[in-house]
Tab-separated table of C-alpha atoms in Angstrom:
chain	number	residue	atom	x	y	z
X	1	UNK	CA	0.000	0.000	0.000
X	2	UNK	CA	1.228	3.452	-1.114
X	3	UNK	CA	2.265	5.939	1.972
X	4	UNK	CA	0.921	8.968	2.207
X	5	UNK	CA	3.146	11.889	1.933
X	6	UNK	CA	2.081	15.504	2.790
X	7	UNK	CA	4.500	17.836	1.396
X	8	UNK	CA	4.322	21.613	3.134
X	9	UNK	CA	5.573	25.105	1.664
X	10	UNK	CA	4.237	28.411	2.283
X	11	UNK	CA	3.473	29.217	-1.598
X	12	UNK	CA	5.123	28.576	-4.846
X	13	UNK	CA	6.012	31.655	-6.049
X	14	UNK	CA	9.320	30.321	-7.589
X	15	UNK	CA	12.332	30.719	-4.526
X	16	UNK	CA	14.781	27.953	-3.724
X	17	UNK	CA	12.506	26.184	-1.518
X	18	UNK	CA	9.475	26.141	-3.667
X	19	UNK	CA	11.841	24.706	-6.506
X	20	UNK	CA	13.125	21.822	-4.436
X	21	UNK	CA	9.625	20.774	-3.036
X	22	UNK	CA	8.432	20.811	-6.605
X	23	UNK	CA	11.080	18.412	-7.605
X	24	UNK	CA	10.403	15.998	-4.883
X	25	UNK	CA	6.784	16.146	-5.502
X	26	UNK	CA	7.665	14.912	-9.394
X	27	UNK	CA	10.728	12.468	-8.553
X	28	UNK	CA	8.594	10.879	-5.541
X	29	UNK	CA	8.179	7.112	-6.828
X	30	UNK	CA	4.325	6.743	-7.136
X	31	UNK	CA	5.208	2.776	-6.353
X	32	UNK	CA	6.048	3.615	-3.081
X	33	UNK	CA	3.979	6.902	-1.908
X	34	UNK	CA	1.169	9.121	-2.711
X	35	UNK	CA	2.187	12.505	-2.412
X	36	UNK	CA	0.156	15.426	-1.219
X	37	UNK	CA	1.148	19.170	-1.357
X	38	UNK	CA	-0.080	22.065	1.556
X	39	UNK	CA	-0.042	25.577	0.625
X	40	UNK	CA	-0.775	28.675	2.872
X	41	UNK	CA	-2.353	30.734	-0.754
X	42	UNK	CA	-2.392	28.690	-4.218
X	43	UNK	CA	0.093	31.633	-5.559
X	44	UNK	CA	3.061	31.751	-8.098
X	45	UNK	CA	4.394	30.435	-11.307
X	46	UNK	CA	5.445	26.871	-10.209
X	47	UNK	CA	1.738	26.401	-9.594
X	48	UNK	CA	1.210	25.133	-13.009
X	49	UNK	CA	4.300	22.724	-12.916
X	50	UNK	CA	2.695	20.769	-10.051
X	51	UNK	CA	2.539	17.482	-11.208
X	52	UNK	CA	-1.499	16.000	-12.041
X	53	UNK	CA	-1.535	13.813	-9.960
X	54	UNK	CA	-0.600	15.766	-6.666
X	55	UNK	CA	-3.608	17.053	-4.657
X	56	UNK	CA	-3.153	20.584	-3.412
X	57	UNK	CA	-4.955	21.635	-0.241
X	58	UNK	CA	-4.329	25.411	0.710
X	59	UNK	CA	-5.299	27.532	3.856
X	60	UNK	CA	-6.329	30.129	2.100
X	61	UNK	CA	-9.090	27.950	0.359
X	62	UNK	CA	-11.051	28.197	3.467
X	63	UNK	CA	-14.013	30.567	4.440
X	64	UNK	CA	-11.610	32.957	7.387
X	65	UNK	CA	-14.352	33.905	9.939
X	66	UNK	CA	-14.341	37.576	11.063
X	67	UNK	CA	-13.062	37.710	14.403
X	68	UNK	CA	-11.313	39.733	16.558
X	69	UNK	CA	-7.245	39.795	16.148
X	70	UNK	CA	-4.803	38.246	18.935
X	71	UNK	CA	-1.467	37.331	18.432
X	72	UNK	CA	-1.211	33.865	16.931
X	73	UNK	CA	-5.209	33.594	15.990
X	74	UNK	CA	-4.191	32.993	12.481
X	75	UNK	CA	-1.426	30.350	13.403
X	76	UNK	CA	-4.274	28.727	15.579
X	77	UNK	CA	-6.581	28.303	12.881
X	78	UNK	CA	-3.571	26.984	10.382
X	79	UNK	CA	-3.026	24.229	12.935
X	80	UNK	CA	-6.449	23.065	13.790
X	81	UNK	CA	-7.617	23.063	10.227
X	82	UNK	CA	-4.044	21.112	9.076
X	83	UNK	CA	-5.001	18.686	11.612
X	84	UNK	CA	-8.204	17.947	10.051
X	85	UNK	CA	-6.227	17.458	6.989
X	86	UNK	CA	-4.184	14.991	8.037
X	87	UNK	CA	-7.043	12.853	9.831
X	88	UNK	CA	-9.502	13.001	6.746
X	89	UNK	CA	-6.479	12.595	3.779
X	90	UNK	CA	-5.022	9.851	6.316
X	91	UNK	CA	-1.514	11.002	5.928
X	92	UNK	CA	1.356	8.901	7.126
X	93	UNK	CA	4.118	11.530	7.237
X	94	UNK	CA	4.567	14.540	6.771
X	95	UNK	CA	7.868	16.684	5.304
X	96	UNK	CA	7.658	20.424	5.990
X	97	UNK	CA	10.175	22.796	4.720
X	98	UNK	CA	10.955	26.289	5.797
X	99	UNK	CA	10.686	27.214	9.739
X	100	UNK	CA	7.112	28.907	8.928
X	101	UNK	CA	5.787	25.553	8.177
X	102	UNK	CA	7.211	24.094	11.051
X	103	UNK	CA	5.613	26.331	13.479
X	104	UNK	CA	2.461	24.518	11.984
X	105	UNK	CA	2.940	21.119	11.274
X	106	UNK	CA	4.957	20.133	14.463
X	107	UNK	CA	1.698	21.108	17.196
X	108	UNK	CA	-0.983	19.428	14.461
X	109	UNK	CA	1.357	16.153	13.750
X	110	UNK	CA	2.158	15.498	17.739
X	111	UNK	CA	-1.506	15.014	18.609
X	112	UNK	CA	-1.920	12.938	15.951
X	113	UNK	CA	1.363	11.015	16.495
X	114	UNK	CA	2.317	11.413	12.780
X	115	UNK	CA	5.789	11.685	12.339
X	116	UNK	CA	7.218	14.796	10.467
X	117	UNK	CA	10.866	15.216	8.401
X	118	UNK	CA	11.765	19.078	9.160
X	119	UNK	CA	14.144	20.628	6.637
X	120	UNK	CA	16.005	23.534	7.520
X	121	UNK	CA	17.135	25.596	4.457
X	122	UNK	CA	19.211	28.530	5.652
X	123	UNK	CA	21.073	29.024	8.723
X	124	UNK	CA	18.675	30.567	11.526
X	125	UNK	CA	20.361	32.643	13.301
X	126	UNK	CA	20.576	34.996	10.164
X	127	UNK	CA	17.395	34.052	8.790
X	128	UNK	CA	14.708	34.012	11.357
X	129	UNK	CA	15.551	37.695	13.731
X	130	UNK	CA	15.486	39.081	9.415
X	131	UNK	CA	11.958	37.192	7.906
X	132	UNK	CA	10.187	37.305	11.366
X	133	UNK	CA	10.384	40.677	12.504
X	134	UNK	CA	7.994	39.795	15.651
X	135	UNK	CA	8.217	37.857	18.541
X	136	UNK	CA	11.353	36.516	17.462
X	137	UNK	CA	12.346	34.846	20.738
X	138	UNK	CA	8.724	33.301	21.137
X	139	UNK	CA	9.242	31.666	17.522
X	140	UNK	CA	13.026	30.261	18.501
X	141	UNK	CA	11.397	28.499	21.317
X	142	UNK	CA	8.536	27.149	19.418
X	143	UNK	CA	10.701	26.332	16.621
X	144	UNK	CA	13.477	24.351	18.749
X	145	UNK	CA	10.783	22.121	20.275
X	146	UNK	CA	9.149	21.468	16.875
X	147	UNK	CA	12.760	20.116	15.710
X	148	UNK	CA	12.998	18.307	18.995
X	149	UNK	CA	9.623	16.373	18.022
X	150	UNK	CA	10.541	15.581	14.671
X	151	UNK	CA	11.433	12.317	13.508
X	152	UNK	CA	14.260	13.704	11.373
X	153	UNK	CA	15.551	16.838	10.920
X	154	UNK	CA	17.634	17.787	7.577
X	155	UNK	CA	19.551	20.781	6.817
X	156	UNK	CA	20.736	21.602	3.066
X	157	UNK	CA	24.086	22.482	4.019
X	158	UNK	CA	26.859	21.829	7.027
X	159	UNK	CA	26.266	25.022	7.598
X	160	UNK	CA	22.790	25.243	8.177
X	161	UNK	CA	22.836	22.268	10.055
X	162	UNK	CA	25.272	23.315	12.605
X	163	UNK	CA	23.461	26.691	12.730
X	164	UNK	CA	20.558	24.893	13.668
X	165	UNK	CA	22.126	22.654	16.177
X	166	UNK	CA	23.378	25.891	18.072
X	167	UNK	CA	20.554	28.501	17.773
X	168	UNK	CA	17.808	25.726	18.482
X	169	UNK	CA	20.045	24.231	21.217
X	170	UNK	CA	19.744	20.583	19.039
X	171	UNK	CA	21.853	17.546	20.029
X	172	UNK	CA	25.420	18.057	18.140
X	173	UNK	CA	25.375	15.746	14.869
X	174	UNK	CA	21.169	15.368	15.033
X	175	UNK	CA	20.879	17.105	11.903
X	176	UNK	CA	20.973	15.502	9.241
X	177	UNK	CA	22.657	16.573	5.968
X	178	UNK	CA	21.069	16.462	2.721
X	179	UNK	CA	22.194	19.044	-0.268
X	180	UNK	CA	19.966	20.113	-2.648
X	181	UNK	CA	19.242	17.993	-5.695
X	182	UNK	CA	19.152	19.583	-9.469
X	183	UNK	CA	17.005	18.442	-12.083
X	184	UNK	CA	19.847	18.979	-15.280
X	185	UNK	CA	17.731	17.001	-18.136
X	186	UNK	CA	14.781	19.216	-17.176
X	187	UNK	CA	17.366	22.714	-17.067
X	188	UNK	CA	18.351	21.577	-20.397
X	189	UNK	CA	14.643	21.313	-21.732
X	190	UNK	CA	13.983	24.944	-19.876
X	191	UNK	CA	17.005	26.580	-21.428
X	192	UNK	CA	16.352	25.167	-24.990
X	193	UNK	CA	15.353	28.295	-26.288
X	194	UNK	CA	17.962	29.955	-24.919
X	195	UNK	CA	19.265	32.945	-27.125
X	196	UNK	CA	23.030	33.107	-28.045
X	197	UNK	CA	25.328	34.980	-26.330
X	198	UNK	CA	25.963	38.685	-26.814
X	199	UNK	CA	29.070	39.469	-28.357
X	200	UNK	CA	28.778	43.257	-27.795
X	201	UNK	CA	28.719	42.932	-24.017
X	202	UNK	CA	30.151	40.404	-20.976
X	203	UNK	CA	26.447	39.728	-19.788
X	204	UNK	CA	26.436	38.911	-16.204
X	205	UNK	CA	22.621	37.352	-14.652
X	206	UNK	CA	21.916	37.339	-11.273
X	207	UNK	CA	18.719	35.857	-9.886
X	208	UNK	CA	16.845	36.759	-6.720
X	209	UNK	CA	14.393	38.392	-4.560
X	210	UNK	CA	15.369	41.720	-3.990
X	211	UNK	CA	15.465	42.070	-0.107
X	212	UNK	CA	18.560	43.101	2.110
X	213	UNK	CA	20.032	39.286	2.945
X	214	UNK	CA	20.581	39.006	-0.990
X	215	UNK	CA	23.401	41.362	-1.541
X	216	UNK	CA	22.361	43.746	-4.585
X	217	UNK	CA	23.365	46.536	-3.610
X	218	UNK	CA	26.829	45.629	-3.152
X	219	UNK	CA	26.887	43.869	-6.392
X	220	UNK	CA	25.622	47.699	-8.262
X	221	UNK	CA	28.619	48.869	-6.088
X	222	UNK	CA	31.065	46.603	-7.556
X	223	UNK	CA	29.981	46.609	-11.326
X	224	UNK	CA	30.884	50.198	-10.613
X	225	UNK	CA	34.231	49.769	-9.454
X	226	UNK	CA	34.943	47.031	-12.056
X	227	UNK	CA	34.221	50.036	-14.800
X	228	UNK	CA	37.053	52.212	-13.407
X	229	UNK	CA	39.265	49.775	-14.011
X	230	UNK	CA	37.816	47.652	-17.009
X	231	UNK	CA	39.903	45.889	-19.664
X	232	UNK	CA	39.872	48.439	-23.031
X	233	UNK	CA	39.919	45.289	-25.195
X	234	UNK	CA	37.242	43.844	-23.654
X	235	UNK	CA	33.426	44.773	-24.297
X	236	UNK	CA	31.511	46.554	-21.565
X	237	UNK	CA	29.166	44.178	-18.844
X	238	UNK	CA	25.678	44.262	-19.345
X	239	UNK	CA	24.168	42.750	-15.631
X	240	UNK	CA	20.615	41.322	-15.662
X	241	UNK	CA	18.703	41.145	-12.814
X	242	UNK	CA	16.361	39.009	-12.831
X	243	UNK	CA	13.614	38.978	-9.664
X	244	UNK	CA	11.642	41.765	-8.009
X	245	UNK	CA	11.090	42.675	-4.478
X	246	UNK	CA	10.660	46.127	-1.476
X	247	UNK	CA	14.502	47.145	-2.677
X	248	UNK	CA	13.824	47.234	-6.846
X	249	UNK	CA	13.212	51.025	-6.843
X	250	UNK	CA	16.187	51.728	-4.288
X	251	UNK	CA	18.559	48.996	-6.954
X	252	UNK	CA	17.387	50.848	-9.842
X	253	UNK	CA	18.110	54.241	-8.421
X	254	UNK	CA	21.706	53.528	-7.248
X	255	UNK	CA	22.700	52.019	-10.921
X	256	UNK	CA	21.619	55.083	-12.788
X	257	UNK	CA	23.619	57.304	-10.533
X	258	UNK	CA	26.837	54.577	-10.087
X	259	UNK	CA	27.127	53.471	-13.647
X	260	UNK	CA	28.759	55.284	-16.522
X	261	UNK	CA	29.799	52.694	-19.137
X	262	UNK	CA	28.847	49.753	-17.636
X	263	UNK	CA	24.545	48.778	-17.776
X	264	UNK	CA	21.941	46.811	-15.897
X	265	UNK	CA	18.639	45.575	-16.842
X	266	UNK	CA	16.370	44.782	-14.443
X	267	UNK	CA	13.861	42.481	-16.596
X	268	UNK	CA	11.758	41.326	-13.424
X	269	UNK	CA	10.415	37.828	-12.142
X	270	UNK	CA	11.259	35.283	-15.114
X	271	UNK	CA	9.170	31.515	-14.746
X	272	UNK	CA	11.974	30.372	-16.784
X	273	UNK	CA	15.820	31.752	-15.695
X	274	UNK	CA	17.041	28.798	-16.889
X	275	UNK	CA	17.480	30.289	-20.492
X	276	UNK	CA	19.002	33.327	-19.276
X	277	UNK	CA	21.420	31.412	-17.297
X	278	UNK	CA	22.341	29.276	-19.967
X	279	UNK	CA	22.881	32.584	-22.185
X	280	UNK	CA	24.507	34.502	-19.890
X	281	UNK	CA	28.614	34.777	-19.741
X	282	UNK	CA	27.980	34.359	-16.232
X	283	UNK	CA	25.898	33.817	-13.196
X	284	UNK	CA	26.700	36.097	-10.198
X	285	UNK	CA	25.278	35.689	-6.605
X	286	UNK	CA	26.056	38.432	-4.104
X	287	UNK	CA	24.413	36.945	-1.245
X	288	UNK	CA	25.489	37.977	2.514
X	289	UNK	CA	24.174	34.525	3.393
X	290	UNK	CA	22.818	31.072	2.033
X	291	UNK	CA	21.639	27.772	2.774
X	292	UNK	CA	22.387	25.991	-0.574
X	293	UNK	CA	22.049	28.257	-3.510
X	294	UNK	CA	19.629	26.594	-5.910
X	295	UNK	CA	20.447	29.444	-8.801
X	296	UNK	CA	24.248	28.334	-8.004
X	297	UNK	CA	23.365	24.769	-8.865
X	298	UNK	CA	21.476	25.417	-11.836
X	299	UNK	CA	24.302	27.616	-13.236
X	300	UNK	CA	27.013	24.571	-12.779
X	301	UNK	CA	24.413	22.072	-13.974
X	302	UNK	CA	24.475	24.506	-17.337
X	303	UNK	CA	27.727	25.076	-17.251
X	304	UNK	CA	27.630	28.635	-16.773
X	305	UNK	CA	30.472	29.811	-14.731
X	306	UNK	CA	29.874	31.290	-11.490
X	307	UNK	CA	30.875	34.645	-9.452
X	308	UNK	CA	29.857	34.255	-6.073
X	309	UNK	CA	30.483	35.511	-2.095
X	310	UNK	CA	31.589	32.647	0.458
X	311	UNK	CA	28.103	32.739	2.305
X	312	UNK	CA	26.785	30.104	3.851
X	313	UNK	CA	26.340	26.303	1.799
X	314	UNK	CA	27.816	28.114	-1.334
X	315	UNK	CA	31.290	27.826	-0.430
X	316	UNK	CA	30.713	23.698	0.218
X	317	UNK	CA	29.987	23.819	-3.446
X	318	UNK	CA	33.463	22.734	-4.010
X	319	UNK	CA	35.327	19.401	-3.743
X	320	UNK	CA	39.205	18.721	-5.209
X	321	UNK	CA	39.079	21.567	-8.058
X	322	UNK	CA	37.759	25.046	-8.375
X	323	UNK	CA	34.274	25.193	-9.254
X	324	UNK	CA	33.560	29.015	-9.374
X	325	UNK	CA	35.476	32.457	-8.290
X	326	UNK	CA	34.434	33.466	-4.564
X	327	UNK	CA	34.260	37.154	-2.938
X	328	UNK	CA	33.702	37.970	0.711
X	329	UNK	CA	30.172	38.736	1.457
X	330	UNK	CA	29.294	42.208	2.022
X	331	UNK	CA	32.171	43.618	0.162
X	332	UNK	CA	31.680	45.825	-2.774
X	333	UNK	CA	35.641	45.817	-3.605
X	334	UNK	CA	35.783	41.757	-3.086
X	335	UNK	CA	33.279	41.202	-5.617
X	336	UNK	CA	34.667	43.660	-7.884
X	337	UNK	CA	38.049	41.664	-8.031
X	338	UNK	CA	36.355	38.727	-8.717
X	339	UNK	CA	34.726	39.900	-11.522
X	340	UNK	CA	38.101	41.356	-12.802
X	341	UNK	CA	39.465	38.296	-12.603
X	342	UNK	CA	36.409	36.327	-14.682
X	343	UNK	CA	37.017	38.898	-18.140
X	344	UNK	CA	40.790	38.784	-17.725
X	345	UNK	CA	40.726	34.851	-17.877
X	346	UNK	CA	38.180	33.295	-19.548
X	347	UNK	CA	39.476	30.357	-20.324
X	348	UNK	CA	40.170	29.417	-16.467
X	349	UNK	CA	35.910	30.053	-15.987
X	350	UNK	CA	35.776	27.370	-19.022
X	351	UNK	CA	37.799	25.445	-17.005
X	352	UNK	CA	35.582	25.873	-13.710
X	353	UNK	CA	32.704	25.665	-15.641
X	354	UNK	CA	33.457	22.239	-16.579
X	355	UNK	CA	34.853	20.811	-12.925
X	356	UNK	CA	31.414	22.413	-11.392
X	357	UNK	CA	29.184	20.413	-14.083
X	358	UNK	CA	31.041	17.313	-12.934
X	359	UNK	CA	30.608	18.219	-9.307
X	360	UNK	CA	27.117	18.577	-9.350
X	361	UNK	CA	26.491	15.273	-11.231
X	362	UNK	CA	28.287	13.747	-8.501
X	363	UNK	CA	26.979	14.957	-5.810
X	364	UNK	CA	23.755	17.005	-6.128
X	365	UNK	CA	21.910	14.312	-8.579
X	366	UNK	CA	17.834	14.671	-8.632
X	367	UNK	CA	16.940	10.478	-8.076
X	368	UNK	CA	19.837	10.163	-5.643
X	369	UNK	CA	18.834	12.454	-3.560
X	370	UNK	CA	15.271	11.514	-4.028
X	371	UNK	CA	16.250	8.230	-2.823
X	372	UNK	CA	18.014	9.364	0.413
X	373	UNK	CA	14.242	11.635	1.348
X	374	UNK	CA	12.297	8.933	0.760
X	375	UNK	CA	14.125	6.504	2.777
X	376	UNK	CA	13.417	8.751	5.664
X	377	UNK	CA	9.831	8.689	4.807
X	378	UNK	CA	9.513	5.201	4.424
X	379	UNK	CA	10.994	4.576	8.312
């Protein structure tokens, strides 16, 4: 008899997180388990790439009576009806990702005695005082006994993991390691109709949400000192940013008055970065910190050499060879060098180009990874 699987994520409006539960909700063998997928709001592009098969059951779906507001009413409500849930879909386990679907799934599941794999995707001491701007202690203490209760608890990165073993006060070594997976065959189908490469320009992508934690700023800062000091023989850098967010208008103000020579486009959220990774001279991910870097990934699976700061699971990204130029996080000048160095040696980013494709077929391969989740949920 198939297990049933209930799969948790706040929305999926396209970040890291809603990109990996949307693989495992296609790579899930349907011999084996029947998988199930919990939304807060049925919102975002990767709606339409969840798989036919996979019921969806959202909070949002339901009638919200009008009451008066308390602190925690709505988180009340989110756990009482996701305990229905589980009773009437008669779910066996449950996997929920991100620290906001924690809070709910770990109060619901321990009535029930339904046992729950927690994945923790960036470290929290960074990312919980910046996404939850209240009652930040309150959630750290509801959050470390929800890991406590879980049957397993999986981080994406060393990193994370040890993050999480110190700011939840975990057992040392109870987290469990499991890097994110990528999906090549189906980036290769995405970025078919890539277009080819600009000859005119070095065109730099970078893809994100445009909030504080991801770095842009500093990345406008050092495309501008890159252009004082820019190669004559080489042609100018064209950046695309790709993503949208509360800091666009602030990003698009400081490039008109830092840039000279130099250009960014700001081409907003894309369903499909994939092509413009592919067709890009190079992916570049300012970040001030990381879990595991799914656009990272995706760049190495398509072979498109990477620029990136040593933040978080990024810099375990690497085995015996170079896979990708590093700069220090928060440091316009850093990432300026290391952008230097890409245009004055191409051939070594061919070079780490090709070491990061083999790197992430050995280690970060869709079904193997598949294989290691569902091995937990079958326990």
């Amino acid at each position: 008899m198939r297990k049933r699987v209930l799969l948790m994520i706040s929305s999926m409006r396209g970040g890291g997180s809603e990109r990996q539960t949307l693989l495992l909700l296609r790579h899930l063998d349907r011999a084996r388990f029947e998988p199930h997928l919990y939304v807060i709001e049925r919102a975002g592009d990767l709606m339409s790439e969840i798989p036919d098969d996979v019921p969806v059951h959202a909070f949002a779906d339901l009638p919200q009576p009008n009451q008066l507001y308390f602190p925690g009413r709505i988180l009340r409500q989110q756990i009482a009806q996701l305990r229905e849930l589980l009773i009437k879909e008669k779910i066996a386990v449950v996997y929920d990702r991100t620290f906001a679907m924690s809070l709910i799934a770990a109060p619901a599941c321990q009535r029930l005695g339904i046992p729950r794999i927690s994945t923790i995707v960036s470290p929290p001491e960074r990312a919980l005082p910046l996404v939850e701007k209240r009652f930040v202690r309150w959630k750290r203490w509801r959050l470390s006994a929800a890991y406590r209760q879980a049957r397993t608890v999986v981080a994406v990165s060393k990193i994370a993991a040890r993050s999480a073993e110190n700011y939840y006060k975990l057992f040392p070594d109870s987290v469990t390691v499991i890097p994110n997976p990528v999906d090549r065959d189906d980036l290769l189908l995405k970025s078919a109709a890539a277009t080819p490469r600009d000859p005119d320009h070095v065109t730099m992508v970078c893809v994100g949400r445009m909030t504080s934690e991801k770095g842009h700023m500093d990345l406008i800062r050092a495309v501008a000192i890159a252009e004082t000091d820019w190669p004559a023989e080489v042609p100018p850098l064209k950046l695309i940013m790709v993503g949208d967010g509360p800091l666009r208008s602030q990003l698009q103000q400081l490039a008109s008055e830092q840039l000279k020579r130099h250009s960014i486009e700001f081409v907003g959220i894309d369903a499909n970065p994939a092509a413009r990774i592919a067709a890009a001279d190079a992916l570049v991910l300012p970040s001030l910190f990381e879990g595991m870097p799914n656009v990272v990934l995706e760049a190495m699976a398509l072979r498109t050499p990477v620029i990136a700061t040593r933040a978080g699971g990024t810099i375990e990204l690497m085995d015996q060879e170079p896979t990708m130029l590093l700069a220090d996080p928060g440091k316009p000048l850093s990432l300026a060098s290391a952008i230097g160095e890409f245009v004055r040696d191409r051939d070594a980013a061919i070079r780490r180009a090709d070491a990061a494709l083999r790197y992430v077929r050995d280690f970060h391969d869709v079904n193997q990874t598949t294989r290691r989740i569902e091995d937990l949920l079958s326990s």
